[in-house]
mmCIF file of C-alpha atoms in Angstrom:
data_model
loop_
_atom_site.group_PDB
_atom_site.id
_atom_site.type_symbol
_atom_site.label_atom_id
_atom_site.label_comp_id
_atom_site.label_asym_id
_atom_site.label_seq_id
_atom_site.Cartn_x
_atom_site.Cartn_y
_atom_site.Cartn_z
ATOM 1 C CA MET A 15 137.450 197.917 277.343
ATOM 2 C CA LEU A 16 138.758 194.360 277.160
ATOM 3 C CA LYS A 17 140.771 193.197 280.147
ATOM 4 C CA ILE A 18 143.542 190.606 280.233
ATOM 5 C CA ILE A 19 141.128 187.794 281.114
ATOM 6 C CA ASP A 20 138.849 188.761 278.199
ATOM 7 C CA ARG A 21 141.724 188.668 275.741
ATOM 8 C CA TYR A 22 142.898 185.372 277.234
ATOM 9 C CA ILE A 23 139.504 183.668 276.771
ATOM 10 C CA ILE A 24 138.946 185.166 273.300
ATOM 11 C CA LYS A 25 142.386 183.930 272.252
ATOM 12 C CA LYS A 26 141.576 180.425 273.526
ATOM 13 C CA TYR A 27 138.139 180.504 271.856
ATOM 14 C CA LEU A 28 139.445 181.592 268.448
ATOM 15 C CA GLY A 29 142.569 179.438 268.675
ATOM 16 C CA THR A 30 140.648 176.245 269.469
ATOM 17 C CA PHE A 31 137.997 177.067 266.884
ATOM 18 C CA SER A 32 140.622 177.702 264.179
ATOM 19 C CA PHE A 33 142.387 174.436 265.006
ATOM 20 C CA MET A 34 139.101 172.483 264.827
ATOM 21 C CA LEU A 35 138.240 174.225 261.563
ATOM 22 C CA ILE A 36 141.540 173.366 259.885
ATOM 23 C CA LEU A 37 141.511 169.826 261.255
ATOM 24 C CA LEU A 38 137.984 169.140 259.984
ATOM 25 C CA SER A 39 138.755 170.631 256.566
ATOM 26 C CA VAL A 40 141.918 168.588 256.045
ATOM 27 C CA VAL A 41 140.502 165.292 257.310
ATOM 28 C CA VAL A 42 137.239 165.537 255.387
ATOM 29 C CA LEU A 43 139.023 166.708 252.234
ATOM 30 C CA VAL A 44 141.393 163.714 252.262
ATOM 31 C CA ILE A 45 138.555 161.248 252.903
ATOM 32 C CA ASP A 46 136.295 162.757 250.253
ATOM 33 C CA VAL A 47 139.012 162.890 247.578
ATOM 34 C CA GLN A 48 139.964 159.255 248.179
ATOM 35 C CA GLN A 49 136.324 158.214 247.985
ATOM 36 C CA LYS A 50 135.573 160.130 244.791
ATOM 37 C CA ILE A 51 138.748 159.525 242.764
ATOM 38 C CA PRO A 52 137.041 156.849 240.581
ATOM 39 C CA ARG A 53 134.197 159.253 239.737
ATOM 40 C CA ILE A 54 136.639 162.062 238.965
ATOM 41 C CA GLU A 55 138.527 159.715 236.643
ATOM 42 C CA ASN A 56 135.236 158.937 234.872
ATOM 43 C CA ALA A 57 134.651 162.676 234.463
ATOM 44 C CA LYS A 58 138.013 162.918 232.707
ATOM 45 C CA LEU A 59 136.642 160.578 230.023
ATOM 46 C CA ILE A 60 133.892 163.143 229.323
ATOM 47 C CA ASP A 61 136.220 166.152 229.374
ATOM 48 C CA PRO A 62 140.043 165.674 229.477
ATOM 49 C CA LYS A 63 140.569 168.801 231.582
ATOM 50 C CA LEU A 64 138.483 167.364 234.462
ATOM 51 C CA ASP A 65 141.377 165.617 236.204
ATOM 52 C CA LEU A 66 142.127 165.493 239.936
ATOM 53 C CA THR A 67 144.261 168.651 239.839
ATOM 54 C CA TYR A 68 141.439 170.570 238.178
ATOM 55 C CA PHE A 69 138.991 169.457 240.888
ATOM 56 C CA LEU A 70 141.438 170.333 243.681
ATOM 57 C CA ILE A 71 141.701 173.888 242.302
ATOM 58 C CA HIS A 72 138.221 174.582 240.917
ATOM 59 C CA PHE A 73 135.928 172.454 243.091
ATOM 60 C CA TYR A 74 137.259 171.513 246.510
ATOM 61 C CA PRO A 75 138.088 175.023 247.854
ATOM 62 C CA PHE A 76 134.462 176.026 247.303
ATOM 63 C CA TRP A 77 133.193 172.675 248.553
ATOM 64 C CA ILE A 78 135.165 173.228 251.772
ATOM 65 C CA ILE A 79 133.572 176.673 252.228
ATOM 66 C CA ASN A 80 130.117 175.105 251.906
ATOM 67 C CA LEU A 81 131.032 172.307 254.320
ATOM 68 C CA VAL A 82 132.460 174.685 256.929
ATOM 69 C CA MET A 83 129.424 176.972 256.845
ATOM 70 C CA THR A 84 127.104 173.980 257.176
ATOM 71 C CA PHE A 85 128.832 172.708 260.330
ATOM 72 C CA LEU A 86 130.092 176.040 261.689
ATOM 73 C CA SER A 87 127.778 176.150 264.711
ATOM 74 C CA ILE A 88 128.746 172.581 265.619
ATOM 75 C CA LEU A 89 132.452 173.409 265.337
ATOM 76 C CA VAL A 90 131.918 176.364 267.656
ATOM 77 C CA PHE A 91 129.987 174.190 270.116
ATOM 78 C CA ILE A 92 132.648 171.482 270.347
ATOM 79 C CA SER A 93 135.474 174.077 270.452
ATOM 80 C CA VAL A 94 133.888 175.891 273.411
ATOM 81 C CA ILE A 95 133.300 172.623 275.267
ATOM 82 C CA TYR A 96 136.914 171.578 274.664
ATOM 83 C CA PHE A 97 138.766 174.676 275.830
ATOM 84 C CA THR A 98 136.312 175.508 278.636
ATOM 85 C CA SER A 99 136.562 171.950 280.010
ATOM 86 C CA ARG A 100 140.352 172.248 280.016
ATOM 87 C CA MET A 101 140.089 175.559 281.887
ATOM 88 C CA ALA A 102 137.737 173.946 284.412
ATOM 89 C CA ASN A 103 140.027 170.944 284.901
ATOM 90 C CA ASN A 104 142.970 173.279 285.473
ATOM 91 C CA THR A 105 140.854 175.212 288.061
ATOM 92 C CA GLU A 106 141.290 178.408 286.017
ATOM 93 C CA ILE A 107 137.568 179.144 286.152
ATOM 94 C CA VAL A 108 137.488 178.677 289.933
ATOM 95 C CA ALA A 109 140.382 181.119 290.247
ATOM 96 C CA ILE A 110 138.625 183.721 288.073
ATOM 97 C CA ILE A 111 135.338 183.455 289.974
ATOM 98 C CA SER A 112 137.163 183.482 293.348
ATOM 99 C CA SER A 113 138.872 186.748 292.392
ATOM 100 C CA GLY A 114 135.498 188.483 292.592
ATOM 101 C CA ALA A 115 134.274 188.232 288.990
ATOM 102 C CA SER A 116 130.716 187.014 288.540
ATOM 103 C CA PHE A 117 129.889 184.197 286.158
ATOM 104 C CA HIS A 118 128.109 186.755 283.946
ATOM 105 C CA ARG A 119 131.345 188.748 283.761
ATOM 106 C CA PHE A 120 133.271 185.580 283.000
ATOM 107 C CA ALA A 121 130.857 184.865 280.134
ATOM 108 C CA LYS A 122 131.384 188.299 278.504
ATOM 109 C CA PRO A 123 134.252 187.246 276.152
ATOM 110 C CA TYR A 124 132.201 184.211 275.111
ATOM 111 C CA LEU A 125 129.393 186.559 274.075
ATOM 112 C CA ILE A 126 131.734 188.925 272.228
ATOM 113 C CA THR A 127 133.456 186.137 270.293
ATOM 114 C CA SER A 128 130.261 184.252 269.448
ATOM 115 C CA LEU A 129 128.627 187.475 268.204
ATOM 116 C CA PHE A 130 131.686 188.205 266.060
ATOM 117 C CA ILE A 131 131.609 184.722 264.488
ATOM 118 C CA ALA A 132 127.811 184.896 264.074
ATOM 119 C CA CYS A 133 127.952 188.283 262.301
ATOM 120 C CA LEU A 134 130.758 187.082 260.035
ATOM 121 C CA SER A 135 128.756 183.943 259.303
ATOM 122 C CA LEU A 136 125.660 186.010 258.444
ATOM 123 C CA VAL A 137 127.582 188.022 255.849
ATOM 124 C CA ILE A 138 129.151 184.890 254.351
ATOM 125 C CA ASN A 139 125.852 182.964 254.270
ATOM 126 C CA HIS A 140 123.895 185.754 252.588
ATOM 127 C CA PHE A 141 126.486 187.040 250.113
ATOM 128 C CA VAL A 142 129.718 184.985 249.859
ATOM 129 C CA LEU A 143 128.489 181.394 250.119
ATOM 130 C CA PRO A 144 126.175 181.695 247.049
ATOM 131 C CA TRP A 145 129.202 182.701 244.963
ATOM 132 C CA ALA A 146 131.139 179.694 246.283
ATOM 133 C CA ASN A 147 128.141 177.442 245.564
ATOM 134 C CA ILE A 148 128.057 178.581 241.929
ATOM 135 C CA GLN A 149 131.655 177.417 241.510
ATOM 136 C CA LYS A 150 131.024 174.196 243.449
ATOM 137 C CA ASN A 151 127.789 173.247 241.715
ATOM 138 C CA GLN A 152 129.333 173.505 238.257
ATOM 139 C CA LEU A 153 131.396 170.402 238.996
ATOM 140 C CA GLU A 154 129.660 168.661 241.879
ATOM 141 C CA ALA A 155 127.459 166.497 239.657
ATOM 142 C CA TYR A 156 130.589 164.780 238.338
ATOM 143 C CA THR A 157 131.338 163.552 241.876
ATOM 144 C CA TYR A 158 127.915 161.905 242.237
ATOM 145 C CA ASN A 159 127.126 158.267 241.585
ATOM 146 C CA ALA A 160 125.591 157.420 238.200
ATOM 147 C CA ARG A 161 122.000 157.677 239.406
ATOM 148 C CA ASN A 162 122.327 161.089 241.066
ATOM 149 C CA LYS A 163 124.493 162.425 238.229
ATOM 150 C CA GLU A 164 121.711 161.553 235.783
ATOM 151 C CA LYS A 165 119.247 163.600 237.867
ATOM 152 C CA VAL A 166 121.422 166.714 237.531
ATOM 153 C CA LEU A 167 122.975 166.350 234.085
ATOM 154 C CA GLY A 168 120.720 163.796 232.417
ATOM 155 C CA THR A 169 117.523 163.941 230.391
ATOM 156 C CA ALA A 170 114.042 164.144 231.902
ATOM 157 C CA PRO A 171 110.603 165.696 231.257
ATOM 158 C CA VAL A 172 110.315 169.244 232.639
ATOM 159 C CA SER A 173 107.628 171.909 232.876
ATOM 160 C CA ALA A 174 107.385 175.533 233.922
ATOM 161 C CA GLN A 175 104.651 177.984 234.811
ATOM 162 C CA LEU A 176 105.518 181.415 233.410
ATOM 163 C CA SER A 177 102.404 183.048 234.837
ATOM 164 C CA ARG A 178 98.948 182.000 235.962
ATOM 165 C CA THR A 179 97.967 181.580 232.311
ATOM 166 C CA GLU A 180 101.215 180.519 230.561
ATOM 167 C CA TYR A 181 102.871 177.103 230.679
ATOM 168 C CA ILE A 182 105.871 175.348 229.096
ATOM 169 C CA PHE A 183 106.291 171.582 228.727
ATOM 170 C CA VAL A 184 109.339 169.786 227.354
ATOM 171 C CA ASN A 185 109.021 166.049 226.882
ATOM 172 C CA SER A 186 112.776 165.400 227.074
ATOM 173 C CA TRP A 187 115.183 168.056 228.414
ATOM 174 C CA ASN A 188 118.926 167.552 228.919
ATOM 175 C CA LYS A 189 119.970 169.762 231.841
ATOM 176 C CA GLY A 190 123.676 169.549 231.064
ATOM 177 C CA GLU A 191 123.463 170.375 227.354
ATOM 178 C CA LYS A 192 120.398 172.631 227.756
ATOM 179 C CA ARG A 193 118.578 171.149 224.797
ATOM 180 C CA GLY A 194 115.505 168.989 224.424
ATOM 181 C CA SER A 195 112.699 167.671 222.271
ATOM 182 C CA GLY A 196 108.921 167.737 222.344
ATOM 183 C CA PHE A 197 108.501 171.419 223.253
ATOM 184 C CA VAL A 198 105.021 172.866 223.970
ATOM 185 C CA PHE A 199 104.058 176.398 225.057
ATOM 186 C CA GLN A 200 100.425 177.111 225.935
ATOM 187 C CA LYS A 201 98.601 180.303 226.847
ATOM 188 C CA PHE A 202 95.096 180.548 228.330
ATOM 189 C CA ASP A 203 92.624 183.337 229.030
ATOM 190 C CA LYS A 204 91.064 184.064 232.426
ATOM 191 C CA ASN A 205 88.368 181.468 231.744
ATOM 192 C CA ARG A 206 91.046 178.791 231.258
ATOM 193 C CA LYS A 207 90.378 178.618 227.530
ATOM 194 C CA MET A 208 93.452 178.116 225.347
ATOM 195 C CA THR A 209 94.238 181.120 223.171
ATOM 196 C CA TYR A 210 97.668 180.197 221.831
ATOM 197 C CA GLU A 211 99.814 177.082 221.416
ATOM 198 C CA LEU A 212 103.344 176.722 220.129
ATOM 199 C CA LYS A 213 104.955 173.349 219.459
ATOM 200 C CA ALA A 214 108.449 172.418 218.265
ATOM 201 C CA SER A 215 110.208 169.153 217.647
ATOM 202 C CA ASP A 216 113.469 170.406 219.217
ATOM 203 C CA VAL A 217 114.504 173.243 221.519
ATOM 204 C CA LEU A 218 117.969 174.634 222.295
ATOM 205 C CA TRP A 219 119.141 177.412 224.625
ATOM 206 C CA ASP A 220 121.348 179.958 222.866
ATOM 207 C CA LYS A 221 123.478 181.268 225.740
ATOM 208 C CA ALA A 222 125.087 184.032 223.689
ATOM 209 C CA LYS A 223 121.783 185.592 222.565
ATOM 210 C CA LYS A 224 119.814 184.438 225.625
ATOM 211 C CA GLN A 225 117.043 182.948 223.536
ATOM 212 C CA PHE A 226 115.396 179.594 222.997
ATOM 213 C CA VAL A 227 115.824 178.261 219.463
ATOM 214 C CA LEU A 228 112.793 176.213 218.378
ATOM 215 C CA SER A 229 113.218 173.874 215.386
ATOM 216 C CA ASN A 230 110.379 172.680 213.131
ATOM 217 C CA TYR A 231 107.804 174.732 214.984
ATOM 218 C CA PHE A 232 104.053 174.863 214.617
ATOM 219 C CA GLU A 233 101.940 177.613 216.199
ATOM 220 C CA LYS A 234 98.210 178.034 216.600
ATOM 221 C CA THR A 235 96.312 181.164 217.651
ATOM 222 C CA ILE A 236 92.684 180.653 218.692
ATOM 223 C CA ASN A 237 90.505 183.721 218.214
ATOM 224 C CA LYS A 238 87.464 184.673 220.281
ATOM 225 C CA ASP A 239 85.137 183.315 217.576
ATOM 226 C CA ASP A 240 86.984 179.971 217.768
ATOM 227 C CA THR A 241 88.658 180.447 214.404
ATOM 228 C CA GLU A 242 92.295 179.463 214.271
ATOM 229 C CA LYS A 243 95.345 181.087 212.741
ATOM 230 C CA LEU A 244 98.093 178.594 211.940
ATOM 231 C CA GLY A 245 101.785 179.055 211.245
ATOM 232 C CA ASN A 246 104.919 176.946 210.957
ATOM 233 C CA GLY A 247 108.558 177.135 209.960
ATOM 234 C CA PRO A 248 112.016 175.575 210.291
ATOM 235 C CA GLU A 249 113.211 177.832 213.139
ATOM 236 C CA LEU A 250 111.827 180.330 215.636
ATOM 237 C CA ARG A 251 113.628 182.226 218.372
ATOM 238 C CA LYS A 252 111.714 183.026 221.549
ATOM 239 C CA ASN A 253 112.535 184.795 224.785
ATOM 240 C CA PHE A 254 110.426 183.617 227.724
ATOM 241 C CA GLY A 255 111.972 186.061 230.178
ATOM 242 C CA HIS A 256 114.139 183.527 232.020
ATOM 243 C CA ASN A 257 117.064 181.239 231.354
ATOM 244 C CA PRO A 258 116.624 177.438 231.565
ATOM 245 C CA ASP A 259 118.053 177.254 235.087
ATOM 246 C CA GLU A 260 115.277 179.526 236.339
ATOM 247 C CA LEU A 261 112.550 178.041 234.154
ATOM 248 C CA PHE A 262 113.379 174.491 235.211
ATOM 249 C CA PRO A 263 115.021 175.026 238.608
ATOM 250 C CA ASN A 264 116.463 172.306 240.789
ATOM 251 C CA GLU A 265 117.137 172.390 244.522
ATOM 252 C CA LEU A 266 120.627 173.826 243.919
ATOM 253 C CA LEU A 267 119.323 177.034 242.324
ATOM 254 C CA GLY A 268 118.507 178.637 245.671
ATOM 255 C CA GLN A 269 122.040 177.936 246.909
ATOM 256 C CA ASN A 270 123.494 179.887 243.990
ATOM 257 C CA LYS A 271 121.641 183.141 244.668
ATOM 258 C CA THR A 272 122.526 185.869 247.130
ATOM 259 C CA THR A 273 119.706 186.663 249.541
ATOM 260 C CA PRO A 274 118.390 189.701 247.591
ATOM 261 C CA GLU A 275 118.396 187.586 244.406
ATOM 262 C CA LEU A 276 116.734 184.685 246.216
ATOM 263 C CA LEU A 277 114.000 186.950 247.608
ATOM 264 C CA LYS A 278 113.275 188.286 244.115
ATOM 265 C CA PHE A 279 113.203 184.762 242.701
ATOM 266 C CA ILE A 280 110.782 183.527 245.384
ATOM 267 C CA GLN A 281 108.516 186.546 244.885
ATOM 268 C CA ARG A 282 108.531 186.052 241.119
ATOM 269 C CA GLU A 283 107.665 182.373 241.497
ATOM 270 C CA LYS A 284 104.798 183.225 243.864
ATOM 271 C CA GLU A 285 103.413 185.720 241.341
ATOM 272 C CA LYS A 286 103.548 182.986 238.716
ATOM 273 C CA GLY A 287 101.484 180.755 240.988
ATOM 274 C CA ASN A 288 104.283 178.349 241.874
ATOM 275 C CA SER A 289 103.593 176.916 245.341
ATOM 276 C CA ASN A 290 106.473 174.405 245.341
ATOM 277 C CA LEU A 291 109.034 176.731 246.906
ATOM 278 C CA ASN A 292 109.739 175.165 250.287
ATOM 279 C CA SER A 293 113.276 174.025 249.435
ATOM 280 C CA HIS A 294 114.176 177.613 248.468
ATOM 281 C CA LEU A 295 112.444 179.020 251.563
ATOM 282 C CA ASN A 296 114.385 176.541 253.706
ATOM 283 C CA GLU A 297 117.609 177.865 252.193
ATOM 284 C CA LEU A 298 116.519 181.470 252.875
ATOM 285 C CA HIS A 299 115.658 180.944 256.555
ATOM 286 C CA GLN A 300 118.628 178.671 257.274
ATOM 287 C CA ARG A 301 121.059 181.410 256.238
ATOM 288 C CA THR A 302 119.988 183.393 259.313
ATOM 289 C CA SER A 303 119.006 180.675 261.782
ATOM 290 C CA MET A 304 122.365 178.865 261.619
ATOM 291 C CA PRO A 305 124.472 181.935 262.579
ATOM 292 C CA ILE A 306 122.072 182.712 265.448
ATOM 293 C CA SER A 307 122.583 179.160 266.699
ATOM 294 C CA ILE A 308 126.297 179.959 267.159
ATOM 295 C CA VAL A 309 125.467 182.257 270.089
ATOM 296 C CA ILE A 310 122.945 179.801 271.563
ATOM 297 C CA LEU A 311 125.304 176.831 271.334
ATOM 298 C CA THR A 312 128.205 178.857 272.735
ATOM 299 C CA PHE A 313 126.302 179.502 275.958
ATOM 300 C CA LEU A 314 124.996 175.937 276.062
ATOM 301 C CA ALA A 315 128.585 174.672 275.775
ATOM 302 C CA LEU A 316 129.778 177.157 278.415
ATOM 303 C CA SER A 317 127.084 176.028 280.848
ATOM 304 C CA LEU A 318 127.825 172.329 280.315
ATOM 305 C CA SER A 319 131.610 172.491 280.596
ATOM 306 C CA SER A 320 132.459 175.294 283.025
ATOM 307 C CA GLN A 321 132.358 173.027 286.077
ATOM 308 C CA LYS A 322 134.897 170.345 286.857
ATOM 309 C CA LYS A 323 133.230 166.933 286.585
ATOM 310 C CA ARG A 324 134.172 163.363 287.246
ATOM 311 C CA GLY A 325 135.258 162.085 283.861
ATOM 312 C CA GLY A 326 136.662 165.520 282.984
ATOM 313 C CA LEU A 327 137.122 166.503 279.366
ATOM 314 C CA GLY A 328 136.028 163.116 278.022
ATOM 315 C CA ILE A 329 132.496 163.212 279.434
ATOM 316 C CA ASN A 330 132.013 166.824 278.324
ATOM 317 C CA LEU A 331 133.123 166.027 274.776
ATOM 318 C CA ALA A 332 130.852 162.962 274.708
ATOM 319 C CA ILE A 333 127.866 165.092 275.737
ATOM 320 C CA GLY A 334 128.858 167.837 273.277
ATOM 321 C CA ILE A 335 129.288 165.539 270.281
ATOM 322 C CA SER A 336 125.962 163.818 271.057
ATOM 323 C CA LEU A 337 124.124 167.145 271.217
ATOM 324 C CA ALA A 338 125.934 168.327 268.065
ATOM 325 C CA PHE A 339 124.740 165.321 266.079
ATOM 326 C CA LEU A 340 121.222 165.794 267.460
ATOM 327 C CA PHE A 341 121.289 169.439 266.366
ATOM 328 C CA VAL A 342 122.503 168.649 262.823
ATOM 329 C CA PHE A 343 120.100 165.719 262.457
ATOM 330 C CA SER A 344 117.150 167.865 263.541
ATOM 331 C CA PHE A 345 117.971 170.471 260.878
ATOM 332 C CA GLU A 346 118.213 167.864 258.119
ATOM 333 C CA ALA A 347 115.085 166.007 259.270
ATOM 334 C CA LEU A 348 113.059 169.227 259.470
ATOM 335 C CA LYS A 349 114.170 170.151 255.940
ATOM 336 C CA VAL A 350 112.535 166.969 254.678
ATOM 337 C CA VAL A 351 109.407 167.634 256.757
ATOM 338 C CA SER A 352 109.187 171.158 255.351
ATOM 339 C CA GLU A 353 109.738 170.057 251.736
ATOM 340 C CA ASN A 354 106.862 167.586 252.190
ATOM 341 C CA LYS A 355 104.746 170.609 253.258
ATOM 342 C CA SER A 356 104.087 169.192 256.726
ATOM 343 C CA MET A 357 105.621 172.286 258.397
ATOM 344 C CA SER A 358 106.260 175.849 257.304
ATOM 345 C CA PRO A 359 109.876 176.496 256.207
ATOM 346 C CA ALA A 360 110.309 179.344 258.706
ATOM 347 C CA LEU A 361 109.232 177.171 261.654
ATOM 348 C CA ALA A 362 111.239 174.174 260.419
ATOM 349 C CA MET A 363 114.505 176.114 260.088
ATOM 350 C CA TRP A 364 114.071 177.971 263.400
ATOM 351 C CA PHE A 365 112.689 175.032 265.408
ATOM 352 C CA PRO A 366 116.110 173.715 266.629
ATOM 353 C CA ASN A 367 116.961 177.203 267.911
ATOM 354 C CA ILE A 368 113.536 177.499 269.529
ATOM 355 C CA ILE A 369 114.192 174.217 271.386
ATOM 356 C CA PHE A 370 117.846 174.782 272.257
ATOM 357 C CA PHE A 371 117.493 178.431 273.370
ATOM 358 C CA PRO A 372 115.427 177.829 276.545
ATOM 359 C CA ILE A 373 117.624 174.823 277.405
ATOM 360 C CA ALA A 374 120.773 176.953 277.061
ATOM 361 C CA LEU A 375 119.190 179.819 279.029
ATOM 362 C CA TYR A 376 118.089 177.528 281.874
ATOM 363 C CA LEU A 377 121.488 175.823 282.172
ATOM 364 C CA TYR A 378 123.315 179.155 281.978
ATOM 365 C CA LEU A 379 121.205 180.754 284.731
ATOM 366 C CA LYS A 380 121.494 177.623 286.838
ATOM 367 C CA ARG A 381 125.289 177.683 286.483
ATOM 368 C CA ALA A 382 125.471 181.443 287.145
ATOM 369 C CA ASN A 383 123.512 181.085 290.405
ATOM 370 C CA GLN A 384 125.691 178.314 291.818
#
């Protein structure tokens, strides 16, 4: 049963957090729009409908969701430091403890609220955020600079491993138009001897029929006695079991899949022999580790700011913002380390929590025993 003091602290927690959330969203949105207006205007030259209004409706709401979920634990951390420091400066915490309540009892509404936000964040990360990312990623490339836009929408050589014995190579594939040239499909037996090869001058993805259309194809079947059966023609339609986004995935693909879909995709890629999955595994583990960090950082913030200090709110916020940047930087740095295969994705994405948890526990117990 929640008492008056519990409701009071929960109201302060959620009120401060909501204010910080809205403030961050508005400020970052205004800054980002001003910065990217020239790129959005260039996108309008490609497609007249891609004006600023279109981006404000079809891109930025989903971009904001992604941004908020990325920095949610940090917002919680700074919010708790802010309102708890104000309570400490106003001697509210001293009054509560002096009334006979233990520090553990005082911390109860912090636990309830942080668990509520963490559970909500888990659901959003695993099921809602991928939907938002699909909407965001359809337009995000148009907000990149020319070099990064070319990486997402431009033309480049690609390859795919369908299984341990089947491979696709495309000499020049346009990711935006989903067409290319210089297509090669090769199949091998268990002794790594080629048994089939299919070449085409051009390849196009037919979205309606979910097939690849191969133009001016040439195919060769190699029999066990080394004789060859040849064939060619103006057009051939093939289904390789996956669409181009899954055959030639980029780092954004994992963001677009719900967790059950992402698990199936990772398992399928492992069965095919693909070992370059760390970016997708990072995405999988981060969806759980970030919400858990909300609880850890809540108690770290409570421990740091629940005593009145010389310097008051300012010094607490300075410490909080410094730790927040350290936390975010460690996540981003460990992503790079993991993608370079210097650390397992699971350890990389849980390492900040592993470090911050004992620190938060020690400071909390120290504060509770004072």
